[in-house]
mmCIF file of N, CA and C in Angstrom:
data_model
loop_
_atom_site.group_PDB
_atom_site.id
_atom_site.type_symbol
_atom_site.label_atom_id
_atom_site.label_comp_id
_atom_site.label_asym_id
_atom_site.label_seq_id
_atom_site.Cartn_x
_atom_site.Cartn_y
_atom_site.Cartn_z
ATOM 1 N N HIS A 1 88.817 97.912 120.638
ATOM 2 C CA HIS A 1 88.952 97.911 119.192
ATOM 3 C C HIS A 1 90.165 97.073 118.804
ATOM 4 N N ARG A 2 90.089 96.494 117.607
ATOM 5 C CA ARG A 2 91.239 95.753 117.084
ATOM 6 C C ARG A 2 91.230 95.859 115.565
ATOM 7 N N LEU A 3 92.381 95.708 114.966
ATOM 8 C CA LEU A 3 92.485 95.678 113.517
ATOM 9 C C LEU A 3 91.939 94.349 113.031
ATOM 10 N N LYS A 4 90.934 94.378 112.166
ATOM 11 C CA LYS A 4 90.285 93.167 111.693
ATOM 12 C C LYS A 4 90.891 92.678 110.383
ATOM 13 N N ASP A 5 90.871 93.516 109.349
ATOM 14 C CA ASP A 5 91.345 93.146 108.017
ATOM 15 C C ASP A 5 92.219 94.260 107.456
ATOM 16 N N VAL A 6 93.021 93.916 106.469
ATOM 17 C CA VAL A 6 93.712 94.890 105.637
ATOM 18 C C VAL A 6 93.121 94.727 104.245
ATOM 19 N N VAL A 7 92.663 95.834 103.667
ATOM 20 C CA VAL A 7 92.011 95.798 102.357
ATOM 21 C C VAL A 7 92.935 96.440 101.331
ATOM 22 N N ILE A 8 93.158 95.726 100.234
ATOM 23 C CA ILE A 8 94.058 96.159 99.177
ATOM 24 C C ILE A 8 93.275 96.256 97.880
ATOM 25 N N GLN A 9 93.302 97.422 97.239
ATOM 26 C CA GLN A 9 92.697 97.559 95.921
ATOM 27 C C GLN A 9 93.645 96.958 94.899
ATOM 28 N N ALA A 10 93.079 96.253 93.910
ATOM 29 C CA ALA A 10 93.916 95.531 92.943
ATOM 30 C C ALA A 10 93.300 95.573 91.551
ATOM 31 N N LEU A 11 94.162 95.689 90.549
ATOM 32 C CA LEU A 11 93.690 95.598 89.168
ATOM 33 C C LEU A 11 93.170 94.202 88.880
ATOM 34 N N ASP A 12 93.860 93.199 89.403
ATOM 35 C CA ASP A 12 93.446 91.807 89.235
ATOM 36 C C ASP A 12 93.475 91.148 90.618
ATOM 37 N N HIS A 13 92.349 91.255 91.323
ATOM 38 C CA HIS A 13 92.308 90.785 92.709
ATOM 39 C C HIS A 13 92.622 89.300 92.833
ATOM 40 N N ALA A 14 92.212 88.490 91.862
ATOM 41 C CA ALA A 14 92.484 87.052 91.937
ATOM 42 C C ALA A 14 93.980 86.778 91.777
ATOM 43 N N LEU A 15 94.605 87.434 90.818
ATOM 44 C CA LEU A 15 96.029 87.208 90.553
ATOM 45 C C LEU A 15 96.905 87.658 91.717
ATOM 46 N N ILE A 16 96.668 88.871 92.234
ATOM 47 C CA ILE A 16 97.544 89.363 93.297
ATOM 48 C C ILE A 16 97.264 88.646 94.614
ATOM 49 N N SER A 17 96.033 88.221 94.850
ATOM 50 C CA SER A 17 95.767 87.447 96.071
ATOM 51 C C SER A 17 96.403 86.064 95.983
ATOM 52 N N ASP A 18 96.440 85.478 94.774
ATOM 53 C CA ASP A 18 97.170 84.215 94.583
ATOM 54 C C ASP A 18 98.639 84.405 94.933
ATOM 55 N N TRP A 19 99.205 85.531 94.489
ATOM 56 C CA TRP A 19 100.615 85.817 94.739
ATOM 57 C C TRP A 19 100.881 85.914 96.242
ATOM 58 N N TRP A 20 100.052 86.697 96.955
ATOM 59 C CA TRP A 20 100.256 86.852 98.390
ATOM 60 C C TRP A 20 100.001 85.555 99.138
ATOM 61 N N ALA A 21 99.056 84.747 98.689
ATOM 62 C CA ALA A 21 98.814 83.446 99.322
ATOM 63 C C ALA A 21 100.056 82.560 99.179
ATOM 64 N N ASP A 22 100.705 82.622 98.024
ATOM 65 C CA ASP A 22 101.926 81.851 97.810
ATOM 66 C C ASP A 22 103.037 82.345 98.733
ATOM 67 N N VAL A 23 103.116 83.653 98.946
ATOM 68 C CA VAL A 23 104.160 84.234 99.788
ATOM 69 C C VAL A 23 103.883 84.013 101.277
ATOM 70 N N MET A 24 102.636 84.244 101.704
ATOM 71 C CA MET A 24 102.316 84.256 103.135
ATOM 72 C C MET A 24 101.672 82.975 103.653
ATOM 73 N N GLY A 25 101.100 82.169 102.775
ATOM 74 C CA GLY A 25 100.339 81.014 103.230
ATOM 75 C C GLY A 25 98.928 81.438 103.590
ATOM 76 N N GLY A 26 98.192 80.561 104.210
ATOM 77 C CA GLY A 26 96.824 80.866 104.609
ATOM 78 C C GLY A 26 95.808 80.218 103.688
ATOM 79 N N SER A 27 94.558 80.575 103.894
ATOM 80 C CA SER A 27 93.445 80.031 103.113
ATOM 81 C C SER A 27 92.903 81.124 102.198
ATOM 82 N N LEU A 28 92.946 80.882 100.908
ATOM 83 C CA LEU A 28 92.514 81.876 99.926
ATOM 84 C C LEU A 28 91.152 81.516 99.375
ATOM 85 N N ASN A 29 90.284 82.516 99.272
ATOM 86 C CA ASN A 29 88.968 82.328 98.696
ATOM 87 C C ASN A 29 88.694 83.442 97.696
ATOM 88 N N HIS A 30 88.373 83.080 96.464
ATOM 89 C CA HIS A 30 87.941 84.039 95.452
ATOM 90 C C HIS A 30 86.415 84.053 95.506
ATOM 91 N N ASP A 31 85.856 85.111 96.076
ATOM 92 C CA ASP A 31 84.412 85.214 96.270
ATOM 93 C C ASP A 31 83.773 85.765 95.004
ATOM 94 N N GLU A 32 83.273 84.872 94.163
ATOM 95 C CA GLU A 32 82.683 85.277 92.883
ATOM 96 C C GLU A 32 81.384 86.061 93.080
ATOM 97 N N GLN A 33 80.647 85.756 94.125
ATOM 98 C CA GLN A 33 79.384 86.445 94.367
ATOM 99 C C GLN A 33 79.598 87.945 94.610
ATOM 100 N N TYR A 34 80.604 88.264 95.417
ATOM 101 C CA TYR A 34 80.866 89.667 95.748
ATOM 102 C C TYR A 34 82.039 90.265 94.971
ATOM 103 N N GLY A 35 82.740 89.458 94.184
ATOM 104 C CA GLY A 35 83.777 89.964 93.300
ATOM 105 C C GLY A 35 85.056 90.420 93.966
ATOM 106 N N TYR A 36 85.488 89.708 94.978
ATOM 107 C CA TYR A 36 86.766 90.030 95.603
ATOM 108 C C TYR A 36 87.397 88.737 96.121
ATOM 109 N N SER A 37 88.638 88.854 96.598
ATOM 110 C CA SER A 37 89.347 87.700 97.154
ATOM 111 C C SER A 37 89.760 88.015 98.577
ATOM 112 N N HIS A 38 89.785 86.994 99.425
ATOM 113 C CA HIS A 38 90.276 87.212 100.784
ATOM 114 C C HIS A 38 91.190 86.066 101.193
ATOM 115 N N LEU A 39 92.272 86.459 101.836
ATOM 116 C CA LEU A 39 93.289 85.534 102.328
ATOM 117 C C LEU A 39 93.160 85.487 103.838
ATOM 118 N N ASP A 40 92.690 84.344 104.350
ATOM 119 C CA ASP A 40 92.440 84.166 105.777
ATOM 120 C C ASP A 40 93.472 83.224 106.389
ATOM 121 N N ASP A 41 93.471 83.165 107.702
ATOM 122 C CA ASP A 41 94.303 82.201 108.450
ATOM 123 C C ASP A 41 95.774 82.265 108.047
ATOM 124 N N ILE A 42 96.291 83.476 107.913
ATOM 125 C CA ILE A 42 97.699 83.666 107.568
ATOM 126 C C ILE A 42 98.532 83.279 108.788
ATOM 127 N N PRO A 43 99.452 82.331 108.635
ATOM 128 C CA PRO A 43 100.254 81.887 109.775
ATOM 129 C C PRO A 43 100.969 83.055 110.460
ATOM 130 N N GLY A 44 100.791 83.158 111.775
ATOM 131 C CA GLY A 44 101.453 84.186 112.566
ATOM 132 C C GLY A 44 100.786 85.548 112.538
ATOM 133 N N SER A 45 99.716 85.707 111.758
ATOM 134 C CA SER A 45 99.066 87.008 111.636
ATOM 135 C C SER A 45 98.053 87.225 112.752
ATOM 136 N N THR A 46 97.955 88.448 113.205
ATOM 137 C CA THR A 46 96.954 88.789 114.213
ATOM 138 C C THR A 46 95.696 89.378 113.588
ATOM 139 N N ILE A 47 95.709 89.605 112.275
ATOM 140 C CA ILE A 47 94.507 90.107 111.613
ATOM 141 C C ILE A 47 93.726 88.940 111.024
ATOM 142 N N GLU A 48 92.454 89.182 110.794
ATOM 143 C CA GLU A 48 91.583 88.136 110.276
ATOM 144 C C GLU A 48 91.888 87.802 108.818
ATOM 145 N N SER A 49 92.094 88.838 107.985
ATOM 146 C CA SER A 49 92.347 88.551 106.567
ATOM 147 C C SER A 49 92.943 89.740 105.835
ATOM 148 N N PHE A 50 93.521 89.436 104.689
ATOM 149 C CA PHE A 50 93.852 90.425 103.672
ATOM 150 C C PHE A 50 92.735 90.309 102.648
ATOM 151 N N ASP A 51 92.051 91.403 102.354
ATOM 152 C CA ASP A 51 90.980 91.413 101.363
ATOM 153 C C ASP A 51 91.461 92.166 100.134
ATOM 154 N N PHE A 52 91.317 91.564 98.979
ATOM 155 C CA PHE A 52 91.743 92.163 97.712
ATOM 156 C C PHE A 52 90.501 92.502 96.915
ATOM 157 N N VAL A 53 90.273 93.804 96.721
ATOM 158 C CA VAL A 53 89.065 94.273 96.043
ATOM 159 C C VAL A 53 89.441 94.907 94.707
ATOM 160 N N PRO A 54 88.579 94.763 93.710
ATOM 161 C CA PRO A 54 88.913 95.272 92.381
ATOM 162 C C PRO A 54 88.867 96.795 92.276
ATOM 163 N N THR A 55 89.749 97.300 91.445
ATOM 164 C CA THR A 55 89.748 98.696 91.040
ATOM 165 C C THR A 55 90.171 98.740 89.580
ATOM 166 N N ASP A 56 89.795 99.798 88.881
ATOM 167 C CA ASP A 56 90.244 99.962 87.491
ATOM 168 C C ASP A 56 91.333 101.019 87.394
ATOM 169 N N GLN A 57 91.811 101.501 88.547
ATOM 170 C CA GLN A 57 92.830 102.540 88.572
ATOM 171 C C GLN A 57 94.183 101.947 88.956
ATOM 172 N N PRO A 58 95.160 102.003 88.051
ATOM 173 C CA PRO A 58 96.483 101.479 88.382
ATOM 174 C C PRO A 58 97.144 102.320 89.475
ATOM 175 N N LYS A 59 98.005 101.695 90.244
ATOM 176 C CA LYS A 59 98.741 102.393 91.290
ATOM 177 C C LYS A 59 99.729 103.356 90.638
ATOM 178 N N THR A 60 99.715 104.609 91.069
ATOM 179 C CA THR A 60 100.591 105.606 90.448
ATOM 180 C C THR A 60 101.477 106.353 91.439
ATOM 181 N N VAL A 61 101.156 106.285 92.731
ATOM 182 C CA VAL A 61 101.961 106.991 93.732
ATOM 183 C C VAL A 61 102.314 106.035 94.868
ATOM 184 N N LYS A 62 103.233 106.474 95.708
ATOM 185 C CA LYS A 62 103.667 105.676 96.859
ATOM 186 C C LYS A 62 102.474 105.379 97.774
ATOM 187 N N ASN A 63 102.456 104.159 98.319
ATOM 188 C CA ASN A 63 101.407 103.787 99.279
ATOM 189 C C ASN A 63 101.453 104.723 100.485
ATOM 190 N N ARG A 64 100.286 105.070 101.008
ATOM 191 C CA ARG A 64 100.219 105.837 102.250
ATOM 192 C C ARG A 64 100.308 104.896 103.444
ATOM 193 N N ILE A 65 100.024 103.631 103.210
ATOM 194 C CA ILE A 65 100.136 102.606 104.249
ATOM 195 C C ILE A 65 100.731 101.365 103.582
ATOM 196 N N HIS A 66 101.505 100.620 104.321
ATOM 197 C CA HIS A 66 102.069 99.374 103.786
ATOM 198 C C HIS A 66 102.182 98.380 104.930
ATOM 199 N N TRP A 67 102.537 97.164 104.620
ATOM 200 C CA TRP A 67 102.716 96.157 105.655
ATOM 201 C C TRP A 67 104.161 95.692 105.648
ATOM 202 N N ASP A 68 104.568 95.168 106.792
ATOM 203 C CA ASP A 68 105.911 94.626 106.957
ATOM 204 C C ASP A 68 105.815 93.109 106.993
ATOM 205 N N VAL A 69 106.786 92.472 106.364
ATOM 206 C CA VAL A 69 106.820 91.014 106.273
ATOM 207 C C VAL A 69 108.121 90.535 106.894
ATOM 208 N N GLU A 70 108.022 89.538 107.759
ATOM 209 C CA GLU A 70 109.214 88.901 108.318
ATOM 210 C C GLU A 70 109.453 87.609 107.552
ATOM 211 N N LEU A 71 110.672 87.442 107.044
ATOM 212 C CA LEU A 71 111.007 86.242 106.287
ATOM 213 C C LEU A 71 110.959 85.003 107.182
ATOM 214 N N ASN A 72 110.507 83.909 106.621
ATOM 215 C CA ASN A 72 110.582 82.623 107.319
ATOM 216 C C ASN A 72 112.044 82.221 107.448
ATOM 217 N N GLU A 73 112.315 81.369 108.405
ATOM 218 C CA GLU A 73 113.667 80.849 108.607
ATOM 219 C C GLU A 73 114.184 80.247 107.297
ATOM 220 N N GLY A 74 115.353 80.670 106.877
ATOM 221 C CA GLY A 74 115.965 80.139 105.662
ATOM 222 C C GLY A 74 115.532 80.831 104.379
ATOM 223 N N ALA A 75 114.498 81.680 104.425
ATOM 224 C CA ALA A 75 114.040 82.394 103.223
ATOM 225 C C ALA A 75 114.868 83.661 103.033
ATOM 226 N N THR A 76 114.903 84.135 101.793
ATOM 227 C CA THR A 76 115.674 85.337 101.470
ATOM 228 C C THR A 76 114.844 86.288 100.613
ATOM 229 N N VAL A 77 115.321 87.503 100.503
ATOM 230 C CA VAL A 77 114.711 88.488 99.612
ATOM 231 C C VAL A 77 114.735 87.964 98.180
ATOM 232 N N ASP A 78 115.792 87.264 97.812
ATOM 233 C CA ASP A 78 115.886 86.696 96.457
ATOM 234 C C ASP A 78 114.733 85.736 96.170
ATOM 235 N N ASP A 79 114.243 85.040 97.187
ATOM 236 C CA ASP A 79 113.087 84.158 96.998
ATOM 237 C C ASP A 79 111.862 84.963 96.576
ATOM 238 N N LEU A 80 111.665 86.136 97.176
ATOM 239 C CA LEU A 80 110.536 86.991 96.812
ATOM 240 C C LEU A 80 110.711 87.567 95.410
ATOM 241 N N VAL A 81 111.935 87.925 95.070
ATOM 242 C CA VAL A 81 112.217 88.421 93.713
ATOM 243 C C VAL A 81 111.924 87.331 92.697
ATOM 244 N N ALA A 82 112.305 86.098 92.997
ATOM 245 C CA ALA A 82 112.040 84.976 92.086
ATOM 246 C C ALA A 82 110.541 84.765 91.883
ATOM 247 N N LYS A 83 109.732 85.157 92.868
ATOM 248 C CA LYS A 83 108.273 85.024 92.760
ATOM 249 C C LYS A 83 107.642 86.221 92.043
ATOM 250 N N GLY A 84 108.425 87.276 91.768
ATOM 251 C CA GLY A 84 107.889 88.418 91.031
ATOM 252 C C GLY A 84 107.907 89.741 91.756
ATOM 253 N N ALA A 85 108.435 89.784 92.988
ATOM 254 C CA ALA A 85 108.547 91.055 93.715
ATOM 255 C C ALA A 85 109.740 91.844 93.176
ATOM 256 N N SER A 86 109.717 93.154 93.431
ATOM 257 C CA SER A 86 110.815 94.032 93.023
ATOM 258 C C SER A 86 111.456 94.647 94.258
ATOM 259 N N VAL A 87 112.764 94.787 94.225
ATOM 260 C CA VAL A 87 113.480 95.470 95.301
ATOM 261 C C VAL A 87 113.483 96.962 94.979
ATOM 262 N N LEU A 88 112.989 97.774 95.923
ATOM 263 C CA LEU A 88 112.978 99.225 95.749
ATOM 264 C C LEU A 88 114.123 99.897 96.494
ATOM 265 N N ARG A 89 114.529 99.302 97.621
ATOM 266 C CA ARG A 89 115.638 99.855 98.403
ATOM 267 C C ARG A 89 116.234 98.741 99.248
ATOM 268 N N VAL A 90 117.529 98.646 99.228
ATOM 269 C CA VAL A 90 118.228 97.634 100.023
ATOM 270 C C VAL A 90 118.633 98.242 101.364
ATOM 271 N N PRO A 91 118.928 97.393 102.356
ATOM 272 C CA PRO A 91 119.412 97.922 103.635
ATOM 273 C C PRO A 91 120.677 98.758 103.428
ATOM 274 N N ASP A 92 120.773 99.819 104.230
ATOM 275 C CA ASP A 92 121.932 100.708 104.122
ATOM 276 C C ASP A 92 122.233 101.280 105.501
ATOM 277 N N ASP A 93 122.909 102.405 105.554
ATOM 278 C CA ASP A 93 123.258 103.018 106.839
ATOM 279 C C ASP A 93 122.041 103.601 107.557
ATOM 280 N N VAL A 94 120.939 103.764 106.849
ATOM 281 C CA VAL A 94 119.748 104.384 107.433
ATOM 282 C C VAL A 94 118.695 103.355 107.822
ATOM 283 N N ILE A 95 118.504 102.333 106.998
ATOM 284 C CA ILE A 95 117.485 101.307 107.278
ATOM 285 C C ILE A 95 118.131 99.923 107.309
ATOM 286 N N HIS A 96 117.551 99.002 108.088
ATOM 287 C CA HIS A 96 118.087 97.637 108.165
ATOM 288 C C HIS A 96 117.123 96.622 107.548
ATOM 289 N N TRP A 97 116.186 97.072 106.757
ATOM 290 C CA TRP A 97 115.212 96.208 106.087
ATOM 291 C C TRP A 97 115.268 96.480 104.593
ATOM 292 N N THR A 98 114.573 95.650 103.827
ATOM 293 C CA THR A 98 114.496 95.809 102.377
ATOM 294 C C THR A 98 113.104 96.312 102.025
ATOM 295 N N VAL A 99 113.032 97.352 101.210
ATOM 296 C CA VAL A 99 111.753 97.860 100.726
ATOM 297 C C VAL A 99 111.498 97.203 99.373
ATOM 298 N N MET A 100 110.313 96.603 99.233
ATOM 299 C CA MET A 100 109.985 95.856 98.021
ATOM 300 C C MET A 100 108.612 96.274 97.510
ATOM 301 N N ALA A 101 108.269 95.784 96.322
ATOM 302 C CA ALA A 101 106.937 95.979 95.758
ATOM 303 C C ALA A 101 106.454 94.641 95.221
ATOM 304 N N ASP A 102 105.157 94.381 95.408
ATOM 305 C CA ASP A 102 104.575 93.159 94.851
ATOM 306 C C ASP A 102 104.349 93.361 93.346
ATOM 307 N N PRO A 103 103.883 92.359 92.619
ATOM 308 C CA PRO A 103 103.724 92.499 91.171
ATOM 309 C C PRO A 103 102.779 93.621 90.718
ATOM 310 N N GLU A 104 101.895 94.122 91.597
ATOM 311 C CA GLU A 104 101.047 95.258 91.239
ATOM 312 C C GLU A 104 101.633 96.585 91.715
ATOM 313 N N GLY A 105 102.815 96.540 92.339
ATOM 314 C CA GLY A 105 103.480 97.763 92.760
ATOM 315 C C GLY A 105 103.215 98.196 94.188
ATOM 316 N N ASN A 106 102.498 97.397 94.972
ATOM 317 C CA ASN A 106 102.239 97.736 96.373
ATOM 318 C C ASN A 106 103.511 97.540 97.185
ATOM 319 N N GLU A 107 103.933 98.611 97.886
ATOM 320 C CA GLU A 107 105.147 98.531 98.674
ATOM 321 C C GLU A 107 104.948 97.724 99.946
ATOM 322 N N PHE A 108 105.996 97.021 100.335
ATOM 323 C CA PHE A 108 106.040 96.343 101.626
ATOM 324 C C PHE A 108 107.496 96.250 102.046
ATOM 325 N N CYS A 109 107.718 96.161 103.346
ATOM 326 C CA CYS A 109 109.079 96.056 103.877
ATOM 327 C C CYS A 109 109.332 94.639 104.334
ATOM 328 N N VAL A 110 110.557 94.178 104.137
ATOM 329 C CA VAL A 110 110.926 92.811 104.478
ATOM 330 C C VAL A 110 112.038 92.823 105.513
ATOM 331 N N PHE A 111 111.809 92.054 106.569
ATOM 332 C CA PHE A 111 112.764 91.944 107.668
ATOM 333 C C PHE A 111 113.257 90.511 107.737
ATOM 334 N N ALA A 112 114.586 90.362 107.867
ATOM 335 C CA ALA A 112 115.167 89.023 108.070
ATOM 336 C C ALA A 112 115.001 88.655 109.534
ATOM 337 N N ARG A 113 114.990 87.367 109.798
ATOM 338 C CA ARG A 113 114.912 86.912 111.201
ATOM 339 C C ARG A 113 116.260 86.968 111.838
#
């Protein structure tokens, strides 16, 4: 068995998949026939794709699952904030990573190289 895809429910699957494609790279496809978006060929990823599927329910509680992102050489957390991410928790005595949220509120952790 292997992890194939990560599926993310989104209020605006096209908008948030555009955002993640800008952050992570890869090949983005908005599948109009099936009404979802998928981000494939993400550099350095071992999964096949991130799939963004529509929902009409806004995110209201903490994610039960999230993904971790390693910054590219020379990139900073401020670069992600400039793109629209929010910082939820900065590194401190307990954690050495930054907890962030994408523009739809999905949490992810960011690790510097």
